[in-house]
PDB file of C-alpha atoms in Angstrom:
ATOM      1  CA  MET A   1     119.730  91.808 193.747  1.00 80.00           C
ATOM      2  CA  SER A   2     121.648  94.058 192.537  1.00 83.00           C
ATOM      3  CA  VAL A   3     121.841  95.238 188.742  1.00 81.00           C
ATOM      4  CA  ALA A   4     125.323  93.822 188.242  1.00 79.00           C
ATOM      5  CA  THR A   5     124.059  90.264 189.509  1.00 83.00           C
ATOM      6  CA  ALA A   6     120.619  90.301 187.466  1.00 82.00           C
ATOM      7  CA  SER A   7     123.118  91.414 184.284  1.00 76.00           C
ATOM      8  CA  ARG A   8     125.401  88.448 185.042  1.00 78.00           C
ATOM      9  CA  ALA A   9     122.419  86.033 185.115  1.00 76.00           C
ATOM     10  CA  LEU A  10     121.140  87.001 182.208  1.00 76.00           C
ATOM     11  CA  ASN A  11     124.060  87.163 180.296  1.00 70.00           C
ATOM     12  CA  GLY A  12     124.651  83.488 181.307  1.00 70.00           C
ATOM     13  CA  MET A  13     127.997  84.343 183.384  1.00 69.00           C
ATOM     14  CA  SER A  14     129.114  81.217 185.303  1.00 68.00           C
ATOM     15  CA  ILE A  15     129.797  82.956 188.506  1.00 77.00           C
ATOM     16  CA  VAL A  16     126.328  83.530 189.353  1.00 78.00           C
ATOM     17  CA  THR A  17     124.596  80.633 191.692  1.00 83.00           C
ATOM     18  CA  ALA A  18     122.151  78.104 190.355  1.00 82.00           C
ATOM     19  CA  LYS A  19     119.555  79.334 193.069  1.00 84.00           C
ATOM     20  CA  THR A  20     120.142  83.047 192.170  1.00 85.00           C
ATOM     21  CA  ARG A  21     120.086  82.092 188.409  1.00 81.00           C
ATOM     22  CA  GLU A  22     116.502  80.710 188.783  1.00 83.00           C
ATOM     23  CA  LYS A  23     114.984  83.537 190.855  1.00 88.00           C
ATOM     24  CA  ILE A  24     116.579  86.109 188.171  1.00 82.00           C
ATOM     25  CA  GLU A  25     115.405  83.976 185.417  1.00 82.00           C
ATOM     26  CA  ALA A  26     111.778  83.451 186.666  1.00 85.00           C
ATOM     27  CA  THR A  27     111.451  87.008 187.724  1.00 87.00           C
ATOM     28  CA  ALA A  28     112.575  88.355 184.494  1.00 79.00           C
ATOM     29  CA  SER A  29     109.671  85.737 182.720  1.00 80.00           C
ATOM     30  CA  GLU A  30     107.120  87.095 185.220  1.00 83.00           C
ATOM     31  CA  LEU A  31     107.690  90.631 184.015  1.00 81.00           C
ATOM     32  CA  ASN A  32     108.143  89.873 180.275  1.00 77.00           C
ATOM     33  CA  TYR A  33     111.764  91.360 180.596  1.00 76.00           C
ATOM     34  CA  VAL A  34     113.445  91.688 177.223  1.00 71.00           C
ATOM     35  CA  PRO A  35     117.264  92.883 177.452  1.00 65.00           C
ATOM     36  CA  HIS A  36     117.619  95.914 175.307  1.00 57.00           C
ATOM     37  CA  SER A  37     119.748  95.416 172.652  1.00 53.00           C
ATOM     38  CA  GLY A  38     120.814  99.014 172.343  1.00 51.00           C
ATOM     39  CA  ALA A  39     122.156  99.291 175.455  1.00 53.00           C
ATOM     40  CA  ARG A  40     123.865  95.793 175.182  1.00 52.00           C
ATOM     41  CA  SER A  41     125.869  97.274 172.148  1.00 49.00           C
ATOM     42  CA  LEU A  42     127.083 100.341 174.100  1.00 48.00           C
ATOM     43  CA  THR A  43     128.153  98.245 177.102  1.00 53.00           C
ATOM     44  CA  LYS A  44     130.242  95.826 174.645  1.00 54.00           C
ATOM     45  CA  ARG A  45     131.060  98.254 171.867  1.00 63.00           C
ATOM     46  CA  LYS A  46     129.825  95.425 169.183  1.00 77.00           C
ATOM     47  CA  THR A  47     126.543  94.897 167.989  1.00 85.00           C
ATOM     48  CA  ASP A  48     127.022  91.225 166.682  1.00 90.00           C
ATOM     49  CA  THR A  49     125.304  92.624 163.692  1.00 94.00           C
ATOM     50  CA  ILE A  50     126.253  92.348 160.044  1.00 95.00           C
ATOM     51  CA  GLY A  51     124.964  94.937 157.586  1.00 94.00           C
ATOM     52  CA  VAL A  52     124.214  93.629 153.904  1.00 95.00           C
ATOM     53  CA  ILE A  53     123.648  96.293 151.424  1.00 92.00           C
ATOM     54  CA  LEU A  54     122.331  95.054 148.137  1.00 91.00           C
ATOM     55  CA  PRO A  55     121.299  96.778 144.616  1.00 86.00           C
ATOM     56  CA  ASP A  56     117.932  95.147 145.147  1.00 83.00           C
ATOM     57  CA  LEU A  57     116.060  92.309 147.249  1.00 80.00           C
ATOM     58  CA  PHE A  58     114.303  91.075 144.263  1.00 81.00           C
ATOM     59  CA  GLY A  59     114.908  87.725 142.533  1.00 83.00           C
ATOM     60  CA  GLU A  60     116.768  84.742 143.004  1.00 89.00           C
ATOM     61  CA  PHE A  61     119.985  86.187 142.409  1.00 91.00           C
ATOM     62  CA  PHE A  62     120.064  88.510 145.623  1.00 92.00           C
ATOM     63  CA  SER A  63     117.752  85.790 147.626  1.00 93.00           C
ATOM     64  CA  GLU A  64     120.621  83.414 146.861  1.00 95.00           C
ATOM     65  CA  ILE A  65     123.547  85.650 148.020  1.00 95.00           C
ATOM     66  CA  ILE A  66     121.518  86.505 151.518  1.00 96.00           C
ATOM     67  CA  ARG A  67     120.858  82.391 151.844  1.00 96.00           C
ATOM     68  CA  GLY A  68     125.031  82.097 151.775  1.00 97.00           C
ATOM     69  CA  ILE A  69     125.466  84.973 153.976  1.00 97.00           C
ATOM     70  CA  ASP A  70     123.136  83.616 156.494  1.00 96.00           C
ATOM     71  CA  LEU A  71     124.391  80.159 156.348  1.00 96.00           C
ATOM     72  CA  VAL A  72     127.569  81.439 157.927  1.00 96.00           C
ATOM     73  CA  THR A  73     126.379  84.290 160.314  1.00 96.00           C
ATOM     74  CA  HIS A  74     123.811  82.295 161.862  1.00 95.00           C
ATOM     75  CA  ARG A  75     126.327  79.345 162.490  1.00 95.00           C
ATOM     76  CA  ALA A  76     128.629  82.306 164.332  1.00 95.00           C
ATOM     77  CA  GLY A  77     125.455  83.402 166.482  1.00 93.00           C
ATOM     78  CA  LYS A  78     125.629  86.751 164.504  1.00 94.00           C
ATOM     79  CA  SER A  79     122.439  88.624 163.090  1.00 93.00           C
ATOM     80  CA  LEU A  80     121.781  90.436 159.683  1.00 94.00           C
ATOM     81  CA  LEU A  81     120.428  93.841 159.154  1.00 94.00           C
ATOM     82  CA  LEU A  82     119.753  94.403 155.094  1.00 92.00           C
ATOM     83  CA  GLY A  83     119.486  97.146 153.238  1.00 88.00           C
ATOM     84  CA  ASN A  84     118.289  98.422 149.449  1.00 85.00           C
ATOM     85  CA  MET A  85     120.224 100.667 147.827  1.00 81.00           C
ATOM     86  CA  HIS A  86     118.013 100.655 144.764  1.00 75.00           C
ATOM     87  CA  GLY A  87     120.995 100.940 142.204  1.00 71.00           C
ATOM     88  CA  SER A  88     121.629 104.260 143.479  1.00 78.00           C
ATOM     89  CA  ALA A  89     125.238 105.418 144.691  1.00 77.00           C
ATOM     90  CA  GLU A  90     123.744 108.014 146.826  1.00 81.00           C
ATOM     91  CA  GLU A  91     121.147 105.819 148.095  1.00 85.00           C
ATOM     92  CA  THR A  92     124.348 103.329 148.949  1.00 83.00           C
ATOM     93  CA  GLY A  93     125.804 106.276 151.179  1.00 84.00           C
ATOM     94  CA  LEU A  94     122.678 106.955 152.709  1.00 86.00           C
ATOM     95  CA  ALA A  95     122.153 103.198 153.907  1.00 86.00           C
ATOM     96  CA  ILE A  96     125.863 102.815 154.876  1.00 86.00           C
ATOM     97  CA  ARG A  97     125.530 106.056 157.036  1.00 86.00           C
ATOM     98  CA  ALA A  98     122.023 104.667 158.520  1.00 88.00           C
ATOM     99  CA  MET A  99     124.030 101.451 159.617  1.00 90.00           C
ATOM    100  CA  ARG A 100     126.947 103.088 161.477  1.00 86.00           C
ATOM    101  CA  GLY A 101     126.744 102.307 165.095  1.00 85.00           C
ATOM    102  CA  ARG A 102     124.120  99.492 164.415  1.00 90.00           C
ATOM    103  CA  VAL A 103     126.574  96.661 162.786  1.00 93.00           C
ATOM    104  CA  ASP A 104     129.944  95.644 163.479  1.00 94.00           C
ATOM    105  CA  GLY A 105     131.269  95.345 159.724  1.00 93.00           C
ATOM    106  CA  LEU A 106     129.133  95.944 156.404  1.00 94.00           C
ATOM    107  CA  LEU A 107     128.883  93.220 153.057  1.00 95.00           C
ATOM    108  CA  VAL A 108     128.208  95.773 150.364  1.00 92.00           C
ATOM    109  CA  MET A 109     127.282  95.016 146.341  1.00 91.00           C
ATOM    110  CA  PRO A 110     128.030  98.588 145.188  1.00 86.00           C
ATOM    111  CA  PRO A 111     126.004 100.039 142.291  1.00 81.00           C
ATOM    112  CA  ASP A 112     126.550  98.632 138.862  1.00 76.00           C
ATOM    113  CA  SER A 113     129.360  96.458 140.208  1.00 75.00           C
ATOM    114  CA  ARG A 114     131.636  99.450 140.704  1.00 75.00           C
ATOM    115  CA  ALA A 115     133.217  99.901 144.263  1.00 78.00           C
ATOM    116  CA  ASP A 116     134.868 103.362 143.273  1.00 77.00           C
ATOM    117  CA  THR A 117     131.607 105.169 143.677  1.00 74.00           C
ATOM    118  CA  ILE A 118     131.307 104.064 147.520  1.00 81.00           C
ATOM    119  CA  GLU A 119     134.702 103.568 148.738  1.00 78.00           C
ATOM    120  CA  ALA A 120     134.945 106.894 150.539  1.00 76.00           C
ATOM    121  CA  VAL A 121     132.202 106.207 152.881  1.00 80.00           C
ATOM    122  CA  THR A 122     133.359 102.394 153.855  1.00 80.00           C
ATOM    123  CA  ARG A 123     136.875 103.380 154.833  1.00 78.00           C
ATOM    124  CA  ASP A 124     136.305 103.617 158.730  1.00 82.00           C
ATOM    125  CA  ILE A 125     134.154 100.619 159.167  1.00 89.00           C
ATOM    126  CA  PRO A 126     134.987  96.656 158.202  1.00 91.00           C
ATOM    127  CA  THR A 127     133.838  96.311 154.709  1.00 91.00           C
ATOM    128  CA  VAL A 128     133.824  93.510 152.362  1.00 93.00           C
ATOM    129  CA  PHE A 129     133.140  94.206 148.730  1.00 92.00           C
ATOM    130  CA  LEU A 130     130.460  91.537 146.758  1.00 92.00           C
ATOM    131  CA  ASN A 131     130.999  91.330 143.120  1.00 87.00           C
ATOM    132  CA  ALA A 132     133.226  94.629 142.968  1.00 84.00           C
ATOM    133  CA  GLN A 133     136.716  95.576 144.183  1.00 79.00           C
ATOM    134  CA  GLY A 134     138.188  98.893 144.895  1.00 75.00           C
ATOM    135  CA  LYS A 135     140.841 100.689 142.837  1.00 71.00           C
ATOM    136  CA  ASP A 136     143.829  99.816 145.321  1.00 67.00           C
ATOM    137  CA  GLU A 137     142.252  96.567 146.255  1.00 67.00           C
ATOM    138  CA  VAL A 138     142.682  97.100 149.870  1.00 78.00           C
ATOM    139  CA  THR A 139     139.522  96.225 150.859  1.00 86.00           C
ATOM    140  CA  PRO A 140     138.735  92.535 150.987  1.00 90.00           C
ATOM    141  CA  PHE A 141     136.081  91.120 148.064  1.00 93.00           C
ATOM    142  CA  VAL A 142     134.717  88.045 147.015  1.00 94.00           C
ATOM    143  CA  SER A 143     133.374  88.689 142.941  1.00 94.00           C
ATOM    144  CA  VAL A 144     132.701  86.157 140.083  1.00 95.00           C
ATOM    145  CA  ASP A 145     135.338  86.069 136.762  1.00 96.00           C
ATOM    146  CA  ASN A 146     132.355  87.359 134.620  1.00 96.00           C
ATOM    147  CA  TYR A 147     134.890  87.566 131.501  1.00 97.00           C
ATOM    148  CA  ALA A 148     135.566  83.645 131.843  1.00 98.00           C
ATOM    149  CA  GLY A 149     132.339  82.593 132.427  1.00 98.00           C
ATOM    150  CA  ALA A 150     130.878  84.249 129.098  1.00 98.00           C
ATOM    151  CA  ARG A 151     133.883  82.681 127.138  1.00 98.00           C
ATOM    152  CA  LEU A 152     132.782  79.427 128.650  1.00 98.00           C
ATOM    153  CA  VAL A 153     129.045  79.281 127.432  1.00 98.00           C
ATOM    154  CA  THR A 154     129.834  81.076 124.188  1.00 98.00           C
ATOM    155  CA  ASP A 155     132.182  78.443 123.525  1.00 98.00           C
ATOM    156  CA  HIS A 156     129.884  76.048 124.026  1.00 97.00           C
ATOM    157  CA  LEU A 157     127.248  77.310 122.081  1.00 97.00           C
ATOM    158  CA  VAL A 158     129.742  77.267 119.165  1.00 97.00           C
ATOM    159  CA  ASP A 159     130.860  73.889 119.944  1.00 96.00           C
ATOM    160  CA  ARG A 160     127.238  72.916 119.585  1.00 95.00           C
ATOM    161  CA  GLY A 161     127.028  74.331 116.083  1.00 94.00           C
ATOM    162  CA  ALA A 162     125.757  77.684 116.395  1.00 95.00           C
ATOM    163  CA  ARG A 163     126.903  80.244 114.134  1.00 94.00           C
ATOM    164  CA  THR A 164     124.748  83.599 114.697  1.00 95.00           C
ATOM    165  CA  ILE A 165     124.612  83.923 118.352  1.00 97.00           C
ATOM    166  CA  VAL A 166     122.887  86.874 119.725  1.00 97.00           C
ATOM    167  CA  HIS A 167     123.565  88.649 122.967  1.00 98.00           C
ATOM    168  CA  ILE A 168     120.746  90.074 125.366  1.00 98.00           C
ATOM    169  CA  ALA A 169     123.250  92.551 127.373  1.00 97.00           C
ATOM    170  CA  GLY A 170     123.022  93.638 131.105  1.00 95.00           C
ATOM    171  CA  PRO A 171     122.614  97.418 131.769  1.00 92.00           C
ATOM    172  CA  ALA A 172     125.558  99.573 130.147  1.00 90.00           C
ATOM    173  CA  SER A 173     126.624 101.142 133.363  1.00 88.00           C
ATOM    174  CA  ASN A 174     127.311  97.621 134.685  1.00 90.00           C
ATOM    175  CA  ARG A 175     130.677  96.060 135.207  1.00 90.00           C
ATOM    176  CA  ASP A 176     129.585  92.612 135.316  1.00 93.00           C
ATOM    177  CA  ALA A 177     127.354  93.124 132.461  1.00 95.00           C
ATOM    178  CA  ARG A 178     130.482  94.546 130.398  1.00 95.00           C
ATOM    179  CA  GLU A 179     132.695  91.931 131.240  1.00 96.00           C
ATOM    180  CA  ARG A 180     130.213  89.159 130.567  1.00 97.00           C
ATOM    181  CA  GLN A 181     129.757  91.059 126.755  1.00 98.00           C
ATOM    182  CA  ARG A 182     133.458  91.247 126.286  1.00 98.00           C
ATOM    183  CA  GLY A 183     133.855  87.613 127.308  1.00 98.00           C
ATOM    184  CA  TYR A 184     131.172  86.884 124.211  1.00 98.00           C
ATOM    185  CA  CYS A 185     132.398  89.258 121.607  1.00 97.00           C
ATOM    186  CA  ASP A 186     136.245  87.888 122.286  1.00 97.00           C
ATOM    187  CA  VAL A 187     135.021  83.961 121.658  1.00 98.00           C
ATOM    188  CA  LEU A 188     133.009  85.084 118.333  1.00 97.00           C
ATOM    189  CA  ALA A 189     135.966  87.015 117.357  1.00 96.00           C
ATOM    190  CA  GLU A 190     138.524  84.310 117.970  1.00 97.00           C
ATOM    191  CA  ARG A 191     136.251  81.225 116.309  1.00 96.00           C
ATOM    192  CA  LEU A 192     133.736  82.906 113.796  1.00 95.00           C
ATOM    193  CA  GLY A 193     135.755  85.747 112.650  1.00 94.00           C
ATOM    194  CA  ASP A 194     132.860  87.620 113.759  1.00 87.00           C
ATOM    195  CA  SER A 195     133.517  91.426 114.341  1.00 84.00           C
ATOM    196  CA  SER A 196     129.803  92.750 114.363  1.00 87.00           C
ATOM    197  CA  PRO A 197     128.144  90.865 116.774  1.00 94.00           C
ATOM    198  CA  HIS A 198     124.285  91.262 117.537  1.00 96.00           C
ATOM    199  CA  ILE A 199     123.885  93.049 120.894  1.00 96.00           C
ATOM    200  CA  LEU A 200     120.455  93.786 122.341  1.00 96.00           C
ATOM    201  CA  PRO A 201     120.012  96.135 125.268  1.00 94.00           C
ATOM    202  CA  GLY A 202     118.949  94.714 128.246  1.00 95.00           C
ATOM    203  CA  ASP A 203     118.806  95.483 132.151  1.00 92.00           C
ATOM    204  CA  PHE A 204     119.118  91.914 133.925  1.00 93.00           C
ATOM    205  CA  ARG A 205     115.426  92.091 134.429  1.00 88.00           C
ATOM    206  CA  ASP A 206     112.726  89.399 132.986  1.00 82.00           C
ATOM    207  CA  ASP A 207     110.965  91.630 130.711  1.00 92.00           C
ATOM    208  CA  ALA A 208     113.880  92.300 128.789  1.00 95.00           C
ATOM    209  CA  GLY A 209     114.032  89.262 127.776  1.00 95.00           C
ATOM    210  CA  ARG A 210     110.497  88.928 126.714  1.00 96.00           C
ATOM    211  CA  LYS A 211     111.334  92.338 124.711  1.00 96.00           C
ATOM    212  CA  ALA A 212     114.580  90.850 123.379  1.00 96.00           C
ATOM    213  CA  ALA A 213     112.468  87.430 122.015  1.00 96.00           C
ATOM    214  CA  ARG A 214     109.923  90.021 120.153  1.00 96.00           C
ATOM    215  CA  LEU A 215     112.547  92.344 118.687  1.00 95.00           C
ATOM    216  CA  LEU A 216     114.478  89.160 117.096  1.00 96.00           C
ATOM    217  CA  LEU A 217     111.168  87.328 116.241  1.00 95.00           C
ATOM    218  CA  ASN A 218     110.398  90.338 113.785  1.00 94.00           C
ATOM    219  CA  SER A 219     113.562  91.070 112.673  1.00 92.00           C
ATOM    220  CA  ASP A 220     115.361  89.899 109.454  1.00 90.00           C
ATOM    221  CA  ILE A 221     118.067  88.280 111.973  1.00 88.00           C
ATOM    222  CA  SER A 222     118.480  84.791 111.321  1.00 90.00           C
ATOM    223  CA  PHE A 223     119.733  83.328 114.587  1.00 94.00           C
ATOM    224  CA  ASP A 224     120.548  80.359 115.839  1.00 95.00           C
ATOM    225  CA  ALA A 225     121.741  80.957 119.364  1.00 97.00           C
ATOM    226  CA  ILE A 226     121.012  83.279 121.867  1.00 98.00           C
ATOM    227  CA  PHE A 227     123.349  84.057 125.211  1.00 98.00           C
ATOM    228  CA  ALA A 228     121.469  86.329 127.734  1.00 98.00           C
ATOM    229  CA  GLY A 229     123.678  88.175 130.274  1.00 97.00           C
ATOM    230  CA  ASN A 230     121.883  86.455 133.079  1.00 96.00           C
ATOM    231  CA  ASP A 231     119.264  84.110 133.585  1.00 97.00           C
ATOM    232  CA  MET A 232     116.370  85.936 134.274  1.00 95.00           C
ATOM    233  CA  MET A 233     116.148  87.509 130.930  1.00 97.00           C
ATOM    234  CA  ALA A 234     116.870  84.203 129.715  1.00 97.00           C
ATOM    235  CA  VAL A 235     113.580  82.456 130.929  1.00 97.00           C
ATOM    236  CA  ASP A 236     111.431  84.927 130.026  1.00 96.00           C
ATOM    237  CA  LEU A 237     113.164  84.886 126.516  1.00 97.00           C
ATOM    238  CA  MET A 238     112.723  81.195 126.000  1.00 97.00           C
ATOM    239  CA  ASN A 239     108.976  81.247 127.204  1.00 96.00           C
ATOM    240  CA  GLU A 240     108.193  84.415 124.625  1.00 96.00           C
ATOM    241  CA  LEU A 241     110.512  81.984 121.747  1.00 96.00           C
ATOM    242  CA  ARG A 242     108.454  79.254 122.984  1.00 95.00           C
ATOM    243  CA  LYS A 243     104.992  80.892 122.451  1.00 95.00           C
ATOM    244  CA  ALA A 244     106.129  81.817 118.949  1.00 95.00           C
ATOM    245  CA  GLY A 245     106.426  78.163 118.124  1.00 95.00           C
ATOM    246  CA  ARG A 246     110.164  77.828 118.413  1.00 95.00           C
ATOM    247  CA  ASP A 247     111.895  74.508 119.533  1.00 95.00           C
ATOM    248  CA  ILE A 248     114.041  75.433 122.281  1.00 96.00           C
ATOM    249  CA  GLY A 249     117.373  73.322 122.100  1.00 95.00           C
ATOM    250  CA  ASN A 250     117.115  72.557 118.559  1.00 92.00           C
ATOM    251  CA  ASP A 251     115.931  75.280 116.355  1.00 91.00           C
ATOM    252  CA  VAL A 252     117.607  77.805 118.687  1.00 96.00           C
ATOM    253  CA  LEU A 253     120.108  77.328 121.353  1.00 98.00           C
ATOM    254  CA  VAL A 254     119.422  79.540 124.809  1.00 98.00           C
ATOM    255  CA  ALA A 255     122.233  80.006 127.517  1.00 98.00           C
ATOM    256  CA  GLY A 256     122.264  82.263 130.483  1.00 98.00           C
ATOM    257  CA  PHE A 257     124.343  83.694 133.252  1.00 98.00           C
ATOM    258  CA  ASP A 258     124.187  82.992 137.258  1.00 96.00           C
ATOM    259  CA  ASP A 259     122.716  79.450 137.537  1.00 96.00           C
ATOM    260  CA  ILE A 260     119.557  80.790 139.754  1.00 95.00           C
ATOM    261  CA  PRO A 261     117.379  77.818 141.256  1.00 94.00           C
ATOM    262  CA  LEU A 262     114.919  78.332 138.399  1.00 94.00           C
ATOM    263  CA  ALA A 263     116.903  77.501 135.575  1.00 96.00           C
ATOM    264  CA  ARG A 264     117.042  73.681 136.493  1.00 95.00           C
ATOM    265  CA  TYR A 265     112.705  73.544 136.492  1.00 94.00           C
ATOM    266  CA  VAL A 266     112.552  75.503 133.410  1.00 95.00           C
ATOM    267  CA  THR A 267     111.469  73.095 130.424  1.00 93.00           C
ATOM    268  CA  PRO A 268     113.780  72.689 128.723  1.00 96.00           C
ATOM    269  CA  GLY A 269     116.461  73.060 131.580  1.00 97.00           C
ATOM    270  CA  LEU A 270     118.216  76.316 131.201  1.00 98.00           C
ATOM    271  CA  THR A 271     121.928  75.821 130.240  1.00 98.00           C
ATOM    272  CA  THR A 272     124.006  78.366 131.951  1.00 98.00           C
ATOM    273  CA  VAL A 273     126.858  79.817 133.792  1.00 98.00           C
ATOM    274  CA  HIS A 274     127.105  78.271 137.011  1.00 97.00           C
ATOM    275  CA  SER A 275     128.616  81.310 139.546  1.00 91.00           C
ATOM    276  CA  ASP A 276     127.825  79.743 142.465  1.00 92.00           C
ATOM    277  CA  ILE A 277     126.009  82.776 144.225  1.00 94.00           C
ATOM    278  CA  THR A 278     125.279  81.036 147.460  1.00 95.00           C
ATOM    279  CA  ARG A 279     129.155  80.613 148.006  1.00 96.00           C
ATOM    280  CA  LEU A 280     129.661  84.248 147.002  1.00 95.00           C
ATOM    281  CA  GLY A 281     127.746  85.348 149.942  1.00 96.00           C
ATOM    282  CA  SER A 282     129.220  82.935 152.438  1.00 97.00           C
ATOM    283  CA  ALA A 283     132.568  83.504 151.234  1.00 97.00           C
ATOM    284  CA  ALA A 284     132.179  87.350 151.741  1.00 96.00           C
ATOM    285  CA  ALA A 285     130.294  86.490 155.469  1.00 97.00           C
ATOM    286  CA  GLU A 286     133.662  84.360 156.375  1.00 97.00           C
ATOM    287  CA  LEU A 287     135.935  87.116 155.700  1.00 96.00           C
ATOM    288  CA  MET A 288     133.697  89.472 157.675  1.00 95.00           C
ATOM    289  CA  LEU A 289     133.525  87.183 160.821  1.00 95.00           C
ATOM    290  CA  ARG A 290     137.410  87.261 160.557  1.00 94.00           C
ATOM    291  CA  MET A 291     137.521  91.061 160.660  1.00 92.00           C
ATOM    292  CA  MET A 292     135.248  91.266 163.405  1.00 92.00           C
ATOM    293  CA  LYS A 293     137.481  88.978 165.239  1.00 90.00           C
ATOM    294  CA  GLY A 294     140.347  91.754 164.913  1.00 89.00           C
ATOM    295  CA  GLU A 295     142.339  90.201 162.092  1.00 89.00           C
ATOM    296  CA  THR A 296     144.086  92.192 159.263  1.00 85.00           C
ATOM    297  CA  LEU A 297     143.279  90.787 155.917  1.00 85.00           C
ATOM    298  CA  ASP A 298     146.074  90.027 153.290  1.00 82.00           C
ATOM    299  CA  PRO A 299     144.604  91.766 149.888  1.00 75.00           C
ATOM    300  CA  ASN A 300     145.572  88.283 148.580  1.00 80.00           C
ATOM    301  CA  GLU A 301     142.546  86.780 150.666  1.00 86.00           C
ATOM    302  CA  SER A 302     140.044  88.115 148.369  1.00 91.00           C
ATOM    303  CA  LEU A 303     138.448  85.772 146.394  1.00 93.00           C
ATOM    304  CA  VAL A 304     137.442  85.605 142.397  1.00 94.00           C
ATOM    305  CA  ILE A 305     135.265  82.474 142.008  1.00 95.00           C
ATOM    306  CA  ALA A 306     135.839  80.529 138.379  1.00 95.00           C
ATOM    307  CA  PRO A 307     132.685  79.795 137.183  1.00 96.00           C
ATOM    308  CA  THR A 308     131.724  76.461 135.748  1.00 97.00           C
ATOM    309  CA  LEU A 309     128.993  75.574 133.140  1.00 97.00           C
ATOM    310  CA  ALA A 310     125.643  73.703 133.436  1.00 97.00           C
ATOM    311  CA  ILE A 311     124.821  72.280 130.297  1.00 97.00           C
ATOM    312  CA  ARG A 312     120.930  71.658 130.089  1.00 97.00           C
ATOM    313  CA  GLY A 313     118.298  70.994 127.363  1.00 96.00           C
ATOM    314  CA  SER A 314     117.975  74.450 126.106  1.00 97.00           C
ATOM    315  CA  SER A 315     121.586  73.686 124.096  1.00 96.00           C
ATOM    316  CA  ALA A 316     121.171  69.843 123.717  1.00 86.00           C
ATOM    317  CA  GLY A 317     119.934  69.968 120.223  1.00 69.00           C
ATOM    318  CA  ARG A 318     122.884  70.852 117.862  1.00 54.00           C
ATOM    319  CA  ALA A 319     126.279  68.904 117.585  1.00 51.00           C
TER     320      ALA A 319
END
């Protein structure tokens, strides 16, 4: 058989007779032959692979994003190549360069949700930003309206009777964290006339919730509600408050942001902003597949997801 005939048979092309295909496939099986994906990519000038670069791969937030991406890409017969830039703009640039020639496009969540830090190294490869948007808004993006979500949950706590609402912030450099804090502050000013809210530092990791709880329990702040900047901090905060004898949902109301799966299974269930993390990933993947087909996307096709409120037992006690 010629190389061309073997190639056509192994690639499933219909111009090869059934008898010839059977012989080639049988021989390939006997020899344990596996097609070389790199060689195929050079011939086809595409890899059928999408690169995904995230600030971290640990935690339910990132696993839900990856799940949403995989739901779409697997159905389309594409592969994923994951990269972790550990929240560093420099490492993000290195990860993007390492993926060149190995992927047909990139889904990138920039460090601190700031696309301007990496725009220069993504301009010559199809890219969709996750939870961020570039300065010129030319690069397609999918993000969550963090400000609106923070307003929703803070309004809810006020409606449930809370008057001293403490906020555990995310990293100061993170755009999402700043938008959530801004929404919280605006509601307190508008609804309660509070221009000096109690804000504790955090970093979106679970131990920050534990530290914030200990700080509050040892302070003279008479708080009746806590809005944590994300669910991971809120869950650990509730655990620490419970150990101290606080009745979550009655003595103190607690709310988070993201609605990770764990939020539904802790006791009491965590009231939180449902930001539809899985959809964040799947919508970005759908935009990327269109770009890989050669479509030029209109900037208006970028998506800002409007969050909703998931009300559970952690804010049930007051009215």
